[in-house]
Amino acid sequence: MSLPESTRTRLNQMIAMAVTTGLAAGVICLIGWIADGTQFHRSYLIGILFWTGLSLGALGVLMLHYLVDGNWGHAVVRYLEASARLLPPLGLLALPLGFGLQEIYVWADPVRVLGDPLLQHKLPYLNPGSFVLRYAAYFVIWSTLAFAVGYRRGPGLNQVDPGGKEGRGALCAIGLVVFVVTGTFAAIDWLMSLEPHWFSTIYGCMILMGMVLAGFAFVVAAACRMSRHLEGIPVIPAAALNDLGSLLFAFVMIWAYLTFSQFLLIWSANIVEETTWYFARLDGGWQTFGILLAVFHFAVPFVLLLSRELKRSARRLGSVASVLVTMHLVELIWLVVPAFHAGHLRIHWLDLMAPLAVGGLWFAGFLWQLSSRPPTKLEGVPA
Amino acid sequence: MSPAETSRATETVPVIGPGHSMSSVTNKISSIVLTQKTPLSWYIGFAIAFGLMQLLLVSIVYLLVAGVGVWGLNVPVAWGLAIVNFVWWVGIGHAGTLISAILLLLRQQWRTSINRFAEAMTLFAVACAGLFPLLHLGRPQYFYWLMPYPSTMGVWPQFRSPLVWDVFAVSTYATVSLLFWYVGLIPDMATLRDRSRNRFARAIYGILAMGWRGSARHWRRYEQAYLLLAGLATPLVISVHSVVSFDFAVSLLPGWHATIFPPYFVAGAIFSGFAMVLTLAIPLRAVYGLQDFVTMRHIENMAKIMLVSGLIVCYGYGMEAFTGWYGGHDLEMFVMSNRAFGPYAPYYWALIFCNVGVTQLLWFKKIRTSVPILFVVALVANVGMWLERFIIVVTSLHRDFLPSSWDMYTPTFWDWSLYFGTIGLFFSLLFLFIRFLPMISIFEMRELLHDVESEGTADAHD
């Protein structure tokens, strides 16, 4: 089924706009690179991780949907696929980070490693060679999964297919295991090792959960908006919206549970190896970010998503989801920047420009995927 | 039906066996309590369980007379089997609430036939769990000091201690579970009251049914109350075992202080809980011929939940080991190597075999649908989860920061007798429950039958 001409034109306009924004922001980032290479790489890490998180999260939810065959997923499966299929270009976009590993990661600097017994201990894991190898492996695995799970199709492109289910269930089950393991180590590589002395066992699943939440929230926000404004894109039935809202609610709770567990245990044990991480993030202005996260990444969405009425309205559910996506960026900045400016709130303009640059291109890709494989009313799905 | 649909229908095992009507469901379940002759196996099972329960009484009396010195505790290992068993029993209790509350909210129809005895199992497991900390107090008559109440002594519990949170978490959990179970029983009590021919039984069931007449208003209020209780019970599934994990994780001890503990403990609890439900459900359905109600679909779904929660547990082991090395902390690394290669290494590897190795069998549909093999897998998981708690408690304590205070821990006869005694208590209660209360929810099965028929997807009648 193809989209009506008006929608197609609108989508093409939006794609053009997104590409333009992305390229313009990209050029500004390039200027930033020439002016301040160190800052550029640190900011670009945020840009890449934010959008990779959304795509990766979407991949996780997509596999979960195929595995449990829940009704909630049918309404957003195309959006999830569109998001997950952007993992290969993200892998390429991340390449410039390779030029600045030393500026981002202390452990990549051989001089620093020489004077630091703990970094020497971690050398087998934290060294530029194996970091790059793992980075390549993650993207190859995720990209393969993103395309493999959507590959088996039933008779019609947009039907809920009973035929392809068996094989896909097994693939998704194994895929999810691989997803969790690779996602955990990616979180350790890219984020936890920013402060290479610090460690926390829950960190990998906490970060991964944040990505799943944001990736799903983005897809819900996009689906709510597009189904309301674009002709030919099916309206999501209230019951399905309700389910999407409930799942979002569950994700918010799990994220908060994991995040708070880490905080409580580190606060209560109060040993210096661990508390440094929170001191860097809850002092000198960064505490505003902490409070923002507690309020808008948890408390407010939690209360709002309890309401059945809100969950059944595409407009309002979409707004809550958008807030959650924005808060994911706030969280990411809070996770990354204090590693360089501990206990001292300092946000560079590149920290926002880099996500915009990657985001423009990412969003164009997302819309392009959706226009070539548009969401349609699914047969056999109860309204 | 299109051919594709038919093939799908035959692949999916129904949630209720073929050929059942409203009255056959009611008859089948209520007759176990009211009319059927109690099977000989019930008497034998109950006798064994009751015998073990006497061992519990003896152990408690001896403990109270002689003091906790009769256990194998020593100074580095001040938490021995008492805590291991406490965590083990609390964990087992989790499946009941998960099945009744979370699966209800998730609209999983297949929960219906297993929720009642899973809830009963929860209550009995929590009762067993509660005994251990009380007995470990040393002077259990002062147990009420754990509660914050204004007294002339001016003594308050330490609110920053998770041991105090435990008091609240476990007692709330026990209360809500009891309410949930009892509220669920009310309509069935009324059914038993109406069907029993024995005057005495009729009076008892009548009192317990609290005047239930099954009017539309009763049902409406009932549904509201049930849903509300489900909502209340849901966070408890997570909170109780998280608090139990805090008992360990807020400390500074290597091997205990790990941020992964809360989710890893919750997953372990669900894993062991479902293992226990399977351990109980498999013989029960065979003895009482309940294969139509507890179908292969239930069995397989439970096996799947075991697999998922078991994998999360494996993730926890993996992250602990990796971070133990990655953190580069001498003592963390020592604890990890002491677990794997120290004096308790055989227990550690047995635990890995049970929880990491055997669990992977559940990936295969052949295993998940083979009742005898699944029964063995579930038993192995029960043992594995016990060993896990043993390893966590003992290996971290017995060789701590000061090598001069290192010691070995060996449970004594009285440690074991108390443990096996609680197993006796658990099974005694369970046997009584099976004999006197409907172990499957009658009215929910009738409702399920109605839903299945009216949906037109009544695979049951194909």
XYZ file of C-alpha atoms in Angstrom, chain A residues 59-336:
278
model
C 15.761 -2.681 18.151
C 15.287 -4.122 21.625
C 11.588 -3.306 21.728
C 11.147 -4.634 18.197
C 12.605 -8.000 19.149
C 10.554 -8.047 22.319
C 7.435 -7.444 20.269
C 8.206 -10.225 17.832
C 9.114 -12.583 20.642
C 5.999 -12.182 22.777
C 3.743 -11.318 19.848
C 1.983 -8.684 21.935
C -0.840 -6.714 20.409
C 0.718 -3.468 21.588
C 3.477 -3.654 19.026
C 1.484 -3.924 15.817
C 0.671 -0.230 15.787
C 4.287 0.871 15.988
C 6.212 -1.976 14.402
C 7.060 0.050 11.269
C 8.352 2.936 13.322
C 10.472 0.594 15.408
C 11.911 -0.961 12.287
C 12.582 2.426 10.721
C 14.504 3.453 13.810
C 16.419 0.195 14.232
C 17.456 0.112 10.582
C 19.469 3.279 11.070
C 22.083 1.426 13.096
C 24.431 0.794 10.136
C 24.703 4.489 9.135
C 25.151 5.377 12.805
C 28.097 3.009 12.930
C 29.665 4.951 10.056
C 28.805 8.328 11.545
C 30.610 7.288 14.727
C 33.926 6.885 12.869
C 35.231 10.432 13.595
C 35.302 9.470 17.273
C 38.204 7.192 16.408
C 40.396 10.237 15.750
C 39.837 11.587 19.214
C 39.871 8.581 21.546
C 42.717 10.072 23.551
C 40.764 13.262 24.047
C 37.722 11.438 25.305
C 39.154 8.517 27.232
C 41.955 8.748 29.738
C 42.818 5.091 29.255
C 43.586 5.699 25.571
C 46.518 7.908 26.521
C 49.602 5.676 26.953
C 51.344 8.225 29.164
C 48.479 8.296 31.621
C 48.279 4.528 31.651
C 51.967 4.227 32.487
C 51.560 6.182 35.671
C 48.387 4.471 36.794
C 48.476 0.888 38.102
C 44.694 0.533 37.941
C 44.625 1.483 34.274
C 47.442 -0.977 33.655
C 45.354 -3.655 35.295
C 42.482 -2.846 32.940
C 44.734 -2.601 29.886
C 43.630 -5.940 28.412
C 40.108 -4.590 28.186
C 40.521 -0.834 27.961
C 42.889 -0.185 25.072
C 42.251 1.553 21.753
C 42.681 -1.579 19.658
C 40.168 -3.745 21.448
C 37.835 -0.780 21.904
C 37.659 -0.256 18.150
C 37.258 -3.976 17.527
C 34.383 -4.194 19.973
C 32.795 -1.061 18.532
C 32.862 -2.623 15.079
C 31.490 -5.898 16.420
C 28.599 -4.161 18.199
C 27.472 -2.322 15.093
C 27.824 -5.343 12.840
C 25.793 -7.460 15.265
C 23.098 -4.848 15.839
C 22.782 -4.028 12.147
C 22.471 -7.696 11.290
C 19.792 -8.139 13.936
C 17.924 -5.008 12.809
C 17.593 -6.338 9.293
C 17.284 -10.016 10.124
C 14.294 -9.730 12.457
C 12.280 -7.777 9.931
C 13.257 -10.020 7.060
C 10.768 -12.855 7.313
C 7.489 -11.626 6.067
C 4.185 -13.315 5.616
C 2.036 -13.279 2.518
C 1.398 -9.537 2.418
C 3.964 -6.978 3.450
C 1.748 -5.501 6.106
C -0.122 -8.446 7.426
C 0.352 -9.942 10.793
C 1.882 -13.107 9.503
C 1.303 -16.375 11.212
C 3.694 -18.064 8.798
C 6.980 -16.435 9.677
C 6.451 -16.483 13.398
C 8.137 -19.644 14.590
C 11.590 -18.948 13.202
C 11.443 -15.326 14.120
C 10.527 -16.080 17.727
C 13.706 -18.098 18.199
C 15.798 -15.502 16.384
C 14.406 -12.744 18.578
C 14.967 -14.734 21.770
C 18.618 -15.280 20.923
C 18.768 -11.753 19.528
C 17.598 -10.289 22.821
C 20.246 -12.179 24.766
C 22.907 -10.915 22.363
C 21.381 -7.439 22.547
C 21.582 -7.303 26.328
C 25.142 -8.586 26.460
C 26.486 -6.337 23.677
C 24.486 -3.360 24.963
C 25.931 -3.817 28.437
C 29.491 -3.897 27.228
C 28.883 -1.003 24.848
C 27.654 1.021 27.828
C 30.775 0.078 29.770
C 33.043 0.908 26.821
C 31.523 4.193 25.796
C 30.185 5.647 29.021
C 31.449 3.917 32.131
C 35.068 4.009 30.966
C 34.893 7.808 30.744
C 35.823 7.560 34.413
C 37.954 4.456 34.144
C 38.544 4.032 37.854
C 34.882 3.902 38.694
C 32.728 0.804 38.371
C 29.184 -0.332 39.071
C 27.696 -3.718 38.274
C 24.244 -2.381 37.464
C 25.569 0.261 35.075
C 25.172 -1.683 31.836
C 21.558 -2.621 32.312
C 20.729 0.804 33.710
C 22.074 2.540 30.602
C 20.514 -0.002 28.297
C 17.149 0.463 29.977
C 17.435 4.222 29.479
C 18.042 3.599 25.793
C 15.122 1.214 25.493
C 12.871 3.706 27.235
C 14.002 6.598 25.029
C 13.935 4.543 21.836
C 10.410 3.416 22.560
C 9.300 6.889 23.691
C 10.598 8.373 20.456
C 8.700 5.837 18.404
C 5.506 6.415 20.390
C 5.871 10.181 20.035
C 6.492 9.880 16.301
C 3.616 7.460 15.784
C 1.193 9.635 17.764
C 2.167 12.746 15.847
C 2.307 11.263 12.380
C -0.926 9.346 12.717
C -2.664 12.561 13.691
C -1.207 14.876 11.076
C -0.439 12.831 8.004
C -3.163 11.610 5.740
C -2.981 7.924 4.883
C -1.162 6.953 8.032
C -3.615 4.944 10.087
C -4.946 6.320 13.327
C -3.851 4.251 16.310
C -6.889 2.845 18.122
C -7.400 3.980 21.709
C -6.898 0.480 23.095
C -3.535 0.199 21.360
C -2.537 3.641 22.626
C -3.456 2.529 26.105
C -1.166 -0.483 25.801
C 1.674 1.631 24.435
C 1.229 4.027 27.332
C 1.252 1.199 29.849
C 4.440 -0.229 28.392
C 6.026 3.208 28.508
C 4.942 3.409 32.124
C 6.560 0.060 32.872
C 9.801 1.184 31.196
C 9.809 4.426 33.197
C 9.451 2.425 36.389
C 12.180 -0.055 35.515
C 14.539 2.758 34.557
C 13.834 4.551 37.828
C 14.217 1.327 39.778
C 17.637 0.573 38.317
C 18.847 4.162 38.589
C 17.685 4.533 42.153
C 19.134 1.156 43.176
C 22.563 2.303 42.096
C 22.176 5.618 43.882
C 20.901 4.139 47.118
C 23.579 1.473 47.343
C 26.418 3.863 46.608
C 25.051 6.532 48.932
C 24.614 4.087 51.731
C 27.983 2.336 51.419
C 29.672 5.731 51.091
C 33.077 4.538 49.950
C 35.278 6.889 48.026
C 35.867 4.611 45.022
C 32.196 4.885 44.180
C 30.919 8.169 45.521
C 33.213 10.219 43.254
C 30.842 9.489 40.412
C 27.940 11.103 42.217
C 29.997 13.948 43.618
C 30.941 14.840 40.070
C 27.273 14.812 39.109
C 25.529 16.289 42.108
C 27.683 19.297 42.792
C 28.496 22.680 41.289
C 25.240 23.061 39.391
C 24.945 19.511 38.098
C 22.453 18.780 40.856
C 19.902 20.724 38.776
C 20.279 18.008 36.180
C 19.810 15.361 38.828
C 16.619 16.996 40.039
C 15.382 17.487 36.470
C 15.872 13.767 35.870
C 14.092 12.756 39.051
C 11.147 15.001 38.238
C 10.747 14.755 34.474
C 12.364 11.424 33.709
C 10.438 9.743 36.484
C 7.939 11.499 38.752
C 5.874 13.498 36.263
C 5.638 10.831 33.535
C 4.933 8.273 36.234
C 1.933 10.205 37.560
C 0.655 11.175 34.120
C 0.915 7.676 32.693
C -1.235 6.334 35.498
C -4.181 8.057 33.867
C -6.130 5.893 31.497
C -7.629 8.907 29.795
C -4.253 10.384 29.007
C -2.960 7.125 27.592
C -5.914 6.902 25.233
C -5.294 10.310 23.701
C -2.667 10.325 20.952
C -1.919 13.999 21.493
C -1.283 13.733 25.199
C 0.513 10.406 25.150
C 2.710 11.824 22.395
C 3.587 14.816 24.569
C 4.590 12.673 27.530
C 6.710 10.523 25.233
C 8.384 13.630 23.802
C 9.268 14.818 27.297
C 10.880 11.446 27.967
C 12.976 11.660 24.797
C 14.154 15.148 25.750
C 15.008 13.935 29.230
C 17.118 11.193 27.710
C 19.330 13.876 26.198
C 19.502 15.602 29.574
C 20.484 12.288 31.141
C 23.161 11.641 28.544
C 24.707 15.085 29.036
C 24.611 14.438 32.775
C 26.342 11.102 32.284
C 29.041 12.339 29.914
